[in-house]
Coordinates of C-alpha atoms and ligand atoms in Angstrom, one line a residue:
M223 CA 2.5 8.3 -31.1
A224 CA 0.5 5.2 -30.1
V225 CA -3.0 4.6 -29.1
I226 CA -4.7 2.3 -26.5
V227 CA -7.0 0.1 -28.6
A228 CA -8.5 -2.2 -25.9
V229 CA -8.9 -2.7 -22.2
D230 CA -8.9 -6.4 -21.2
T231 CA -10.0 -7.3 -17.6
F232 CA -9.5 -10.5 -15.6
D233 CA -10.8 -11.8 -12.2
V234 CA -7.7 -13.5 -10.8
R235 CA -8.0 -15.2 -7.4
F236 CA -5.5 -17.2 -5.4
P237 CA -6.9 -19.8 -3.0
T238 CA -4.8 -18.5 0.0
S239 CA -7.5 -19.3 2.5
R240 CA -6.6 -23.0 2.3
E241 CA -3.3 -22.3 4.2
L242 CA -4.5 -19.5 6.5
D243 CA -1.8 -17.2 5.0
G244 CA -3.2 -13.7 5.5
S245 CA -5.5 -14.6 8.3
D246 CA -6.3 -11.8 10.8
A247 CA -8.9 -10.9 13.3
M248 CA -11.2 -9.3 10.7
N249 CA -10.4 -11.4 7.7
P250 CA -10.1 -15.1 8.7
D251 CA -10.2 -16.6 5.2
P252 CA -8.9 -14.3 2.5
D253 CA -8.4 -15.5 -1.1
Y254 CA -5.9 -12.9 -2.3
S255 CA -7.3 -11.5 -5.6
A256 CA -6.6 -9.0 -8.3
A257 CA -9.1 -7.3 -10.5
Y258 CA -6.6 -7.1 -13.2
V259 CA -6.5 -5.0 -16.3
I260 CA -4.3 -4.9 -19.5
L261 CA -4.2 -1.8 -21.7
R262 CA -3.5 -3.0 -25.2
T263 CA -1.9 -0.5 -27.6
D264 CA -1.5 -0.5 -31.4
E265 CA 2.3 -0.8 -31.0
G266 CA 4.8 -1.4 -28.2
P267 CA 4.3 -2.6 -24.6
E268 CA 1.0 -3.2 -22.8
G269 CA 0.1 -1.4 -19.5
H270 CA -0.7 -3.7 -16.6
G271 CA -2.6 -2.7 -13.5
F272 CA -4.9 -4.1 -10.8
T273 CA -6.7 -3.4 -7.6
F274 CA -6.5 -5.9 -4.7
T275 CA -9.4 -7.6 -3.1
I276 CA -9.7 -10.7 -0.9
G277 CA -12.0 -12.8 -3.0
R278 CA -15.8 -12.3 -3.3
G279 CA -16.5 -9.0 -5.0
N280 CA -13.4 -9.2 -7.2
D281 CA -15.9 -9.6 -10.1
I282 CA -17.7 -6.4 -9.1
C283 CA -14.3 -4.5 -9.3
R284 CA -13.7 -6.0 -12.6
M285 CA -17.1 -4.8 -13.9
A286 CA -16.4 -1.3 -12.6
I287 CA -13.1 -1.3 -14.5
E288 CA -15.0 -2.2 -17.6
T289 CA -17.4 0.7 -16.9
L290 CA -14.5 3.1 -16.8
A291 CA -12.7 1.6 -19.9
P292 CA -14.2 4.1 -22.4
F293 CA -12.2 6.8 -20.7
V294 CA -9.0 4.9 -21.5
V295 CA -9.6 3.6 -25.1
G296 CA -8.2 6.0 -27.6
V297 CA -5.7 7.7 -25.3
D298 CA -2.2 8.2 -26.6
P299 CA 0.2 7.1 -23.8
D300 CA 3.0 9.3 -25.2
A301 CA 0.9 12.4 -25.0
V302 CA -1.3 11.7 -22.0
D303 CA -1.4 14.3 -19.2
L304 CA -1.4 11.9 -16.2
G305 CA -2.8 14.5 -13.8
A306 CA -5.8 15.3 -16.0
F307 CA -6.2 11.6 -16.9
A308 CA -6.5 10.6 -13.2
R309 CA -8.9 13.5 -12.5
E310 CA -11.1 12.5 -15.4
L311 CA -11.4 8.9 -14.1
T312 CA -12.3 10.0 -10.6
H313 CA -14.6 12.9 -11.4
D314 CA -17.0 11.6 -14.0
S315 CA -20.2 13.3 -12.9
Q316 CA -22.4 10.1 -13.0
L317 CA -19.9 7.5 -11.7
R318 CA -18.9 9.9 -8.9
W319 CA -22.3 9.4 -7.4
L320 CA -21.3 5.9 -6.4
G321 CA -18.4 7.3 -4.2
P322 CA -17.4 10.0 -4.4
E323 CA -13.7 8.9 -4.5
K324 CA -14.3 5.7 -2.5
G325 CA -15.6 2.2 -2.9
V326 CA -15.6 0.0 -5.9
V327 CA -15.5 2.7 -8.5
H328 CA -12.4 4.2 -6.8
L329 CA -10.7 0.8 -6.6
A330 CA -11.4 0.4 -10.4
A331 CA -10.0 3.8 -11.1
A332 CA -6.9 2.8 -9.2
A333 CA -6.4 -0.2 -11.4
L334 CA -6.7 1.8 -14.6
I335 CA -4.5 4.7 -13.3
N336 CA -1.8 2.3 -12.2
A337 CA -2.0 0.5 -15.5
M338 CA -1.5 3.8 -17.3
W339 CA 1.5 4.5 -15.2
D340 CA 2.9 1.1 -16.0
L341 CA 2.4 1.8 -19.7
V342 CA 3.9 5.3 -19.7
A343 CA 6.9 4.3 -17.6
K344 CA 7.6 1.3 -19.9
R345 CA 7.5 3.5 -22.9
A346 CA 9.9 5.9 -21.2
G347 CA 12.2 2.9 -20.4
K348 CA 12.1 3.6 -16.7
P349 CA 10.8 2.0 -13.5
V350 CA 7.9 4.1 -12.1
W351 CA 9.9 5.2 -9.1
R352 CA 12.6 6.6 -11.3
Y353 CA 10.1 8.1 -13.8
L354 CA 8.5 10.0 -10.9
A355 CA 11.8 11.0 -9.4
D356 CA 12.9 12.5 -12.7
L357 CA 9.9 14.8 -12.9
T358 CA 10.3 18.5 -12.0
P359 CA 8.6 19.8 -8.9
E360 CA 6.1 21.6 -11.1
Q361 CA 5.3 18.3 -13.0
I362 CA 4.8 16.4 -9.7
V363 CA 2.5 19.1 -8.3
D364 CA 0.4 18.8 -11.5
L365 CA -0.2 15.1 -10.9
V366 CA -2.3 15.9 -7.8
D367 CA -6.0 16.6 -7.6
W368 CA -5.8 19.7 -5.2
R369 CA -9.5 19.8 -4.6
Y370 CA -10.3 19.6 -0.9
L371 CA -6.6 19.8 0.1
T372 CA -5.6 23.4 0.3
D373 CA -6.7 24.1 3.9
A374 CA -3.9 21.7 4.8
L375 CA -1.4 21.9 1.9
T376 CA -1.3 24.3 -1.0
P377 CA 0.4 23.6 -4.4
E378 CA 2.9 26.4 -3.5
E379 CA 3.8 24.6 -0.2
A380 CA 4.2 21.4 -2.1
L381 CA 6.5 23.0 -4.5
R382 CA 8.7 24.3 -1.7
I383 CA 8.9 20.7 -0.2
L384 CA 9.8 19.3 -3.6
R385 CA 12.3 22.0 -4.4
A386 CA 14.0 21.5 -1.0
A387 CA 14.5 17.9 -1.9
E388 CA 15.9 18.5 -5.4
P389 CA 19.6 19.0 -4.6
G390 CA 19.9 15.6 -2.9
R391 CA 18.0 13.5 -5.5
A392 CA 21.1 12.1 -7.3
G393 CA 22.8 11.1 -4.0
R394 CA 19.6 9.3 -2.8
I395 CA 19.2 7.5 -6.2
A396 CA 22.7 6.2 -5.7
A397 CA 21.9 5.2 -2.1
L398 CA 18.8 3.3 -3.3
R399 CA 20.7 1.5 -5.9
A400 CA 23.4 0.5 -3.5
R401 CA 21.3 -0.5 -0.5
G402 CA 17.6 -0.4 -1.3
Y403 CA 14.8 0.7 0.9
P404 CA 14.2 -0.7 4.4
A405 CA 11.5 -3.4 4.8
Y406 CA 9.7 -5.2 7.6
T407 CA 7.9 -8.5 7.5
T408 CA 4.5 -9.7 8.5
S409 CA 5.2 -13.3 7.5
P410 CA 5.5 -14.7 11.1
G411 CA 2.5 -13.0 12.5
W412 CA -0.7 -14.4 10.9
L413 CA -3.4 -15.2 13.4
G414 CA -3.8 -18.8 12.2
Y415 CA -0.2 -19.9 12.9
D416 CA 0.7 -22.0 16.0
D417 CA 3.4 -21.1 18.5
E418 CA 6.1 -23.2 16.9
K419 CA 5.5 -21.7 13.4
L420 CA 5.3 -18.2 14.9
A421 CA 8.6 -18.6 16.8
R422 CA 10.4 -20.2 13.9
L423 CA 9.3 -17.6 11.4
A424 CA 10.1 -14.7 13.8
K425 CA 13.6 -16.0 14.3
Q426 CA 14.0 -16.5 10.6
A427 CA 13.0 -12.9 10.0
V428 CA 15.9 -11.7 12.2
V429 CA 18.3 -14.0 10.4
D430 CA 17.0 -12.6 7.1
G431 CA 18.0 -9.1 8.2
F432 CA 14.7 -7.6 9.2
T433 CA 14.7 -5.3 12.2
Q434 CA 10.9 -5.1 12.5
I435 CA 8.2 -7.8 12.4
K436 CA 4.4 -7.5 12.8
L437 CA 1.8 -9.7 14.6
K438 CA -1.9 -9.8 13.9
V439 CA -3.9 -9.3 17.1
G440 CA -7.5 -8.6 18.1
A441 CA -9.3 -12.0 18.2
D442 CA -8.6 -13.1 21.8
L443 CA -6.7 -11.0 24.4
S444 CA -5.1 -13.8 26.4
D445 CA -4.0 -15.5 23.2
D446 CA -2.5 -12.2 21.9
V447 CA -0.5 -11.8 25.1
H448 CA 0.8 -15.3 24.8
R449 CA 1.7 -14.9 21.1
F450 CA 3.4 -11.6 21.7
Q451 CA 5.4 -13.2 24.5
V452 CA 6.4 -16.0 22.2
A453 CA 7.5 -13.6 19.5
R454 CA 9.3 -11.3 21.9
E455 CA 11.3 -14.2 23.3
A456 CA 12.1 -15.4 19.8
V457 CA 13.5 -12.1 18.5
G458 CA 14.8 -10.4 21.7
P459 CA 14.5 -6.8 22.8
G460 CA 16.2 -5.1 19.9
I461 CA 13.7 -5.9 17.2
R462 CA 10.6 -3.8 16.7
I463 CA 7.3 -5.7 16.9
A464 CA 4.3 -3.9 15.5
V465 CA 0.8 -5.2 16.0
D466 CA -2.2 -5.0 13.7
A467 CA -5.8 -5.3 14.8
N468 CA -7.4 -4.9 11.3
Q469 CA -10.1 -2.5 12.6
R470 CA -11.4 -4.9 15.2
W471 CA -12.0 -2.6 18.2
D472 CA -13.9 0.4 19.6
V473 CA -11.8 3.0 21.3
G474 CA -12.1 1.7 24.9
V475 CA -11.3 -1.8 23.9
A476 CA -8.3 -0.7 21.8
V477 CA -6.8 1.2 24.7
E478 CA -7.4 -1.6 27.2
W479 CA -6.1 -4.3 24.8
M480 CA -2.9 -2.3 24.0
R481 CA -2.3 -1.6 27.7
A482 CA -2.3 -5.4 28.2
L483 CA 0.2 -5.9 25.4
A484 CA 2.4 -2.9 26.5
P485 CA 4.9 -4.9 28.6
Y486 CA 6.2 -6.5 25.4
D487 CA 6.9 -3.1 23.9
P488 CA 4.7 -2.8 20.7
W489 CA 6.2 -0.4 18.1
W490 CA 2.8 0.6 16.7
I491 CA -0.8 -0.4 16.8
E492 CA -2.1 -0.6 13.2
E493 CA -5.8 -0.2 12.3
P494 CA -7.1 -0.2 15.9
T495 CA -10.5 0.8 14.8
S496 CA -12.6 1.9 11.8
P497 CA -10.4 3.5 9.1
D498 CA -13.0 6.3 8.7
D499 CA -12.9 7.3 12.3
V500 CA -10.3 10.1 12.5
L501 CA -11.3 11.2 16.0
A502 CA -11.2 7.6 17.4
H503 CA -7.6 7.3 16.1
A504 CA -6.7 10.6 17.8
A505 CA -8.3 9.4 21.1
I506 CA -6.5 6.1 21.0
R507 CA -3.2 7.9 20.3
T508 CA -3.7 10.3 23.2
A509 CA -4.7 7.5 25.6
L510 CA -1.5 5.5 24.7
A511 CA 0.9 8.5 24.7
T512 CA 2.8 7.2 27.7
A513 CA 1.8 3.5 27.7
A514 CA 5.1 2.0 26.5
P515 CA 7.5 0.3 29.0
N516 CA 9.8 3.3 28.9
G517 CA 7.0 5.8 29.4
G518 CA 6.9 6.7 25.8
P519 CA 4.1 6.3 23.3
I520 CA 2.6 3.3 21.7
R521 CA 2.3 4.7 18.2
V522 CA -0.8 4.6 16.0
A523 CA -0.7 3.6 12.3
T524 CA -3.4 3.3 9.7
G525 CA -4.1 3.8 6.0
E526 CA -4.5 0.6 4.1
H527 CA -8.3 1.0 4.2
V528 CA -8.3 4.8 4.2
Q529 CA -10.3 5.6 1.2
N530 CA -8.9 8.8 -0.2
R531 CA -6.5 11.8 0.4
I532 CA -9.2 13.8 2.2
V533 CA -9.4 11.3 5.1
F534 CA -5.5 11.1 5.2
K535 CA -5.6 14.9 5.4
Q536 CA -7.9 14.8 8.4
L537 CA -5.8 12.1 10.2
L538 CA -2.8 14.4 9.9
Q539 CA -4.7 17.6 10.8
A540 CA -6.1 15.9 13.9
G541 CA -2.7 14.5 15.0
A542 CA -4.3 11.0 14.9
V543 CA -1.5 9.0 13.5
D544 CA 2.3 8.4 14.0
F545 CA 2.6 6.5 10.7
V546 CA 0.7 6.9 7.4
Q547 CA 0.2 3.6 5.6
I548 CA -0.4 4.2 2.0
D549 CA -1.7 1.4 -0.2
A550 CA -0.9 1.3 -3.9
C551 CA -4.4 0.1 -5.0
R552 CA -6.8 1.5 -2.4
V553 CA -6.8 5.2 -3.3
G554 CA -6.8 6.6 -6.8
G555 CA -3.6 5.0 -7.9
V556 CA -0.2 6.7 -8.2
N557 CA -1.6 10.3 -8.4
E558 CA -3.6 10.2 -5.2
N559 CA -0.7 8.5 -3.4
V560 CA 1.6 11.4 -4.5
A561 CA -0.9 13.7 -2.8
I562 CA -0.7 11.7 0.4
L563 CA 3.1 11.6 0.3
L564 CA 3.1 15.4 0.0
L565 CA 0.6 15.8 2.9
A566 CA 2.7 13.4 5.1
A567 CA 5.8 15.4 4.3
K568 CA 4.1 18.6 5.2
Y569 CA 3.1 17.2 8.6
G570 CA 6.4 15.4 9.1
V571 CA 4.8 12.0 9.6
P572 CA 6.7 8.9 8.2
V573 CA 5.0 6.9 5.5
C574 CA 5.2 3.1 6.0
P575 CA 3.3 1.5 3.2
H576 CA 0.9 -1.4 3.5
A577 CA 1.9 -4.3 1.2
G578 CA 1.4 -8.1 1.0
G579 CA -1.7 -9.3 -0.6
V580 CA -1.0 -10.0 -4.2
G581 CA 1.3 -7.6 -6.0
L582 CA 1.1 -4.8 -3.4
C583 CA 4.8 -5.1 -2.5
E584 CA 5.6 -4.9 -6.2
L585 CA 3.7 -1.7 -6.7
V586 CA 4.2 0.2 -3.5
Q587 CA 8.0 0.0 -3.4
H588 CA 8.0 2.5 -6.3
L589 CA 6.1 5.0 -4.3
S590 CA 8.3 4.8 -1.2
M591 CA 11.4 5.1 -3.3
F592 CA 10.0 8.1 -5.1
D593 CA 9.2 9.6 -1.6
F594 CA 12.8 9.0 -0.5
V595 CA 14.4 10.5 -3.6
A596 CA 12.1 13.5 -4.3
V597 CA 9.7 14.2 -1.4
S598 CA 10.7 13.4 2.2
G599 CA 14.3 12.8 1.4
T600 CA 14.7 10.3 4.2
T601 CA 14.1 6.6 5.2
E602 CA 14.3 7.4 8.9
K603 CA 11.5 5.5 10.8
R604 CA 10.3 4.3 7.4
V605 CA 9.8 0.7 6.4
I606 CA 7.8 -1.0 3.6
E607 CA 5.8 -4.0 4.6
F608 CA 7.0 -7.3 3.0
V609 CA 5.1 -10.5 2.9
D610 CA 6.7 -13.4 1.0
H611 CA 3.6 -14.7 -0.8
L612 CA 2.6 -14.9 -4.5
H613 CA 5.6 -13.0 -5.9
E614 CA 6.3 -15.9 -8.3
H615 CA 3.4 -14.8 -10.4
F616 CA 5.0 -11.5 -11.4
L617 CA 7.5 -11.0 -14.3
A618 CA 9.6 -8.6 -12.2
P619 CA 8.9 -9.6 -8.6
A620 CA 9.8 -7.5 -5.6
V621 CA 13.2 -8.6 -4.2
V622 CA 14.1 -8.1 -0.5
R623 CA 17.7 -8.7 0.4
D624 CA 19.1 -8.4 3.9
G625 CA 15.9 -6.6 5.1
Y626 CA 15.9 -4.1 2.2
Y627 CA 13.8 -3.8 -1.0
V628 CA 16.1 -3.8 -4.0
A629 CA 15.4 -0.9 -6.2
P630 CA 13.5 -2.2 -9.4
T631 CA 15.4 -1.6 -12.7
E632 CA 12.8 -3.1 -15.1
P633 CA 10.7 -0.4 -16.9
G634 CA 7.2 0.0 -15.6
F635 CA 5.4 -0.6 -12.3
S636 CA 6.4 -4.2 -11.6
A637 CA 2.7 -4.9 -12.1
E638 CA 2.8 -7.5 -14.8
M639 CA 1.6 -11.0 -13.9
S640 CA 2.5 -13.9 -16.1
A641 CA 0.0 -14.9 -18.7
D642 CA 0.1 -18.5 -17.3
S643 CA -0.8 -17.3 -13.8
I644 CA -3.6 -15.1 -15.1
A645 CA -5.0 -18.2 -16.9
A646 CA -4.4 -20.7 -14.1
Y647 CA -6.0 -18.6 -11.4
S648 CA -8.9 -16.9 -13.4
Y649 CA -12.1 -17.3 -11.4
P650 CA -14.2 -19.4 -11.7
D651 CA -13.0 -21.3 -14.7
G652 CA -9.2 -21.5 -14.3
P653 CA -7.7 -24.9 -13.4
A654 CA -6.9 -23.7 -9.8
W655 CA -10.6 -23.3 -9.2
A656 CA -12.3 -25.7 -11.6
Ligands
MG71 MG1 -2.7 -4.2 8.2

C-alpha cells in the first residue's frame, strides 16, 4: 500500500538546434524537449515519465499534465488497474473535447501513463518490458481500450495471438538477454550535415555493427540524390538505407521524388506525407510497388506522428504501410501502444519504432522487447531506431552494442532523467538557457 501524494512537472529543453542535430526537411531547428513529470509517493520509488516535443509548446504540454494531475494524486500504485487508469485519463468528458485522443491533452496523458508504468514496474522490481511480458494474455488484453477497434481486431482475436506466443516466451527472453534487439541508426543522416560528415558517420555506423541507416530527405531533390549517392558509396550495397521525408510531400511529389532516389535502393520511405492521410499513404505505396531496382517495392513507413490507435487501424486496414512506427510518447502511453502492437500483429506488419529525440530510445525499447517476447514473437524485418544523442542525461540510458539494443535490467521504464540535468536544462531559467 502506497499513495501518490504529488505530481511535479518540468519544462526541460536541450538546445540541440545549435548543432543541427535532428534537422530535417520539416523541422530545421529542433530543441529536443521533454514535458517531464515525477509522481511522488508517500514511500518508495518515484514514477518518472514525459512526452517529447521539439521546443516551443513544451510549456503547453506541461500545463496539460498539470490539468490531468488530479486523476493521479491519491492513486495506490500497488492496486492500480492500469487499463482503467489509462482509460480514465483519455476519456474525461470535458478534456476529451480538446482531442479526442489527440493533440496536447493526449501527449500529456502519455506522459502520466508512462510515469505510472515506470512507478508500477519499479515497485515490482522489473523493467517495463519484462513486467509486460510476465502478464497473462488476459491481463494484456485488459490494458487496451477496445473502443473503435473491434471491426479490425476483437479482444478474442488478440487473446489468440497472445496465447499462440506464450509457449516461446521463455526462449525469447533468453535470446533478448543474450543478444538484444536489432537497431538501426539515423545519426549519419541529418539534413544539416555536409558530405564529409555524412560519409564518415555512415561508415562508422557499419563499423559499429548497424545493418541499416537512415537519411533525411525532402528539402531539395538534386541535393538528396547527391547525399544518397554519397551514403550508398560509403556503406556499399549490403546495408539498408531508409529515407525519411518528415511529411514534406503531396502524393504526386512523393512518388516522383522516390522514383528519382530509386536507383540507390531505398529500404523504406518514412512519413512521405501527412500522418493523418491514410489514403495518400496507400496511394504512394501502390505507386511505388515495383519502383525498386530489382522490380520490388519501395516500402512505406509511418507512425511517429500518428495520433492514436484508430488511425493506425485504418493504415493497416487500407494496406497503406509496410512498417508501423510506434512512438512511446505520441499516443496514450504504454496502453495504446499495446493496442497498436496487437493490431500490427493481426495484420502481419512489422513494427519498427520511432526513437531519438530525448528519451525515446530509452522508452520504446521496452515496447519492442515486449512485442518480441509476447506478441509477434519475432524480430524479422524489425529494427528500433537509435540516435546517439542526450542519453547521458538518463540514469539508465539505452545501450546499443554491435547494432543491438541491450535488454534493460533496471526496474522501471528507463525514463528517469538525472536531477542535475532537469535543473540545468529547465526552461527558461536553467543555466543552459539563462
Ligand atoms: Mg522520422
